Amino acid sequence: MSILLVGADGQLGFELLRELGPAAIPLTHRDIEIGDPIGTLAAVEAAAPETVINTAAYHNLPDCEKDPERAFRVNVLGPRNLARACRKAGARLVHISTDYVFDGRKQAPYTEDDVPCPLNVYGASKAAGEFFVPAAGRWLTIRTSSL
């Protein structure tokens, strides 16, 4: 099984790369700009993976508030571009998201059926990015609260 690991030099990507070993094809920001649809498609097609794991994100909360355009380019357009590329390449997309898509007010654990209600630009951008992931055809979104 070949796995294209996007964001391989980030905290989660680094750990996944250690676990996946030679099955992983690591891509860092230097290798792929997921905000660019043409470059993203080219990278996915060149790798011809069975699965793409997207760990890339613009997640610095203060910076996201200062530069929402960048947050949305990475966190919304990136998953959209990866989903489109995966669909065309016949690859499964595993997208890593966050519990920041919720406001934290629910008194019980959140489920996948709960409607997002983000409180900041980062959460809003991640929630919007999740919307595009099903376009991959075969997909999984994982929301994590911390690494």
Coordinates of C-alpha atoms in Angstrom, one line a residue:
M1 CA 0.0 0.0 0.0
S2 CA 1.4 3.4 -0.9
I3 CA 0.5 6.4 1.3
L4 CA 1.1 10.0 0.4
L5 CA 1.7 11.8 3.6
V6 CA 1.1 15.6 3.2
G7 CA 2.6 17.7 6.0
A8 CA 5.2 15.1 6.8
D9 CA 7.5 17.6 8.6
G10 CA 4.8 18.8 11.0
Q11 CA 4.3 17.3 14.5
L12 CA 1.7 14.8 13.5
G13 CA 3.2 14.1 10.1
F14 CA 6.6 13.4 11.6
E15 CA 5.1 10.8 14.0
L16 CA 3.0 9.2 11.3
L17 CA 6.0 9.0 9.1
R18 CA 7.9 7.1 11.8
E19 CA 5.0 4.6 12.1
L20 CA 4.3 4.2 8.4
G21 CA 7.9 3.7 7.4
P22 CA 8.6 2.8 3.8
A23 CA 4.9 2.7 2.9
A24 CA 4.8 6.5 3.2
I25 CA 5.7 9.0 0.5
P26 CA 6.4 12.1 2.6
L27 CA 5.6 15.5 1.2
T28 CA 6.4 18.8 3.1
H29 CA 5.4 22.3 2.3
R30 CA 8.6 22.5 0.1
D31 CA 7.2 19.7 -2.0
I32 CA 3.6 20.6 -2.3
E33 CA 1.5 23.8 -1.9
I34 CA -2.0 22.4 -1.3
G35 CA -3.5 25.8 -1.9
D36 CA -2.5 25.4 -5.5
P37 CA -4.9 23.1 -7.4
I38 CA -2.7 22.4 -10.4
G39 CA 0.4 21.6 -8.2
T40 CA -1.6 19.5 -5.9
L41 CA -3.1 17.4 -8.7
A42 CA 0.4 17.0 -10.2
A43 CA 1.9 15.8 -6.9
V44 CA -0.9 13.3 -6.2
E45 CA -0.9 11.9 -9.8
A46 CA 2.9 11.6 -9.7
A47 CA 2.8 9.6 -6.5
A48 CA -0.1 7.5 -7.6
P49 CA -0.9 6.6 -3.9
E50 CA -3.7 4.4 -2.7
T51 CA -4.3 6.7 0.2
V52 CA -3.5 10.4 0.9
I53 CA -3.2 11.5 4.5
N54 CA -3.5 15.2 5.0
T55 CA -1.9 16.5 8.2
A56 CA -1.1 19.9 6.7
A57 CA -2.8 22.9 8.4
Y58 CA -2.2 26.5 9.2
H59 CA -3.0 26.3 12.9
N60 CA -1.3 29.2 14.8
L61 CA -4.4 30.7 16.3
P62 CA -3.1 34.3 16.6
D63 CA -1.6 34.2 13.1
C64 CA -4.9 32.8 11.7
E65 CA -6.8 35.8 13.2
K66 CA -4.2 38.2 11.6
D67 CA -4.1 36.4 8.3
P68 CA -7.4 34.7 7.6
E69 CA -6.7 34.6 3.9
R70 CA -3.7 32.3 4.5
A71 CA -5.7 30.2 7.0
F72 CA -8.5 29.7 4.4
R73 CA -6.0 29.0 1.6
V74 CA -4.4 26.2 3.5
N75 CA -7.3 24.9 5.6
V76 CA -10.1 25.2 3.0
L77 CA -8.6 25.2 -0.4
G78 CA -6.0 22.6 0.5
P79 CA -8.5 19.9 1.5
R80 CA -10.7 20.9 -1.6
N81 CA -7.7 20.5 -3.9
L82 CA -6.6 17.2 -2.3
A83 CA -10.2 15.9 -2.5
R84 CA -10.4 16.7 -6.2
A85 CA -6.9 15.2 -6.9
C86 CA -7.8 12.1 -4.9
R87 CA -11.0 11.6 -6.8
K88 CA -9.2 11.9 -10.1
A89 CA -6.4 9.6 -9.0
G90 CA -8.7 7.0 -7.4
A91 CA -7.1 7.5 -4.0
R92 CA -8.7 7.6 -0.5
L93 CA -8.3 10.8 1.4
V94 CA -7.8 10.8 5.2
H95 CA -8.1 14.4 6.4
I96 CA -7.0 15.4 9.9
S97 CA -9.2 18.1 11.4
T98 CA -9.8 19.5 14.9
D99 CA -12.3 19.9 17.7
Y100 CA -11.9 23.7 17.2
V101 CA -14.8 23.3 14.7
F102 CA -17.0 23.3 17.8
D103 CA -17.6 26.0 20.4
G104 CA -17.0 23.7 23.4
R105 CA -20.4 24.5 25.0
K106 CA -21.9 21.0 24.6
Q107 CA -22.2 19.2 28.0
A108 CA -21.6 15.8 26.4
P109 CA -19.0 14.4 24.0
Y110 CA -19.3 15.7 20.4
T111 CA -20.2 13.2 17.6
E112 CA -19.8 13.3 13.9
D113 CA -23.4 14.4 13.6
D114 CA -23.0 17.6 15.6
V115 CA -23.1 20.8 13.6
P116 CA -19.8 22.8 13.8
C117 CA -19.9 26.1 15.5
P118 CA -16.4 27.5 15.5
L119 CA -15.3 30.5 17.6
N120 CA -12.3 31.7 15.6
V121 CA -10.8 31.9 12.2
Y122 CA -8.8 28.6 12.6
G123 CA -11.9 26.7 13.6
A124 CA -14.0 28.3 10.8
S125 CA -11.4 27.5 8.2
K126 CA -11.1 23.8 9.4
A127 CA -14.9 23.4 9.4
A128 CA -15.1 24.8 5.9
G129 CA -12.3 22.5 4.7
E130 CA -14.1 19.5 6.0
F131 CA -17.0 20.4 3.7
F132 CA -14.9 19.6 0.6
V133 CA -13.4 16.3 1.8
P134 CA -16.3 14.0 0.7
A135 CA -15.6 15.1 -2.9
A136 CA -12.8 12.6 -2.8
G137 CA -15.3 9.8 -3.1
R138 CA -13.5 7.6 -0.6
W139 CA -12.7 9.6 2.5
L140 CA -12.4 9.9 6.3
T141 CA -12.2 12.9 8.4
I142 CA -10.6 12.6 11.8
R143 CA -11.1 15.3 14.4
T144 CA -8.5 15.5 17.2
S145 CA -8.5 17.6 20.3
S146 CA -4.7 17.5 20.8
L147 CA -1.5 15.8 19.7

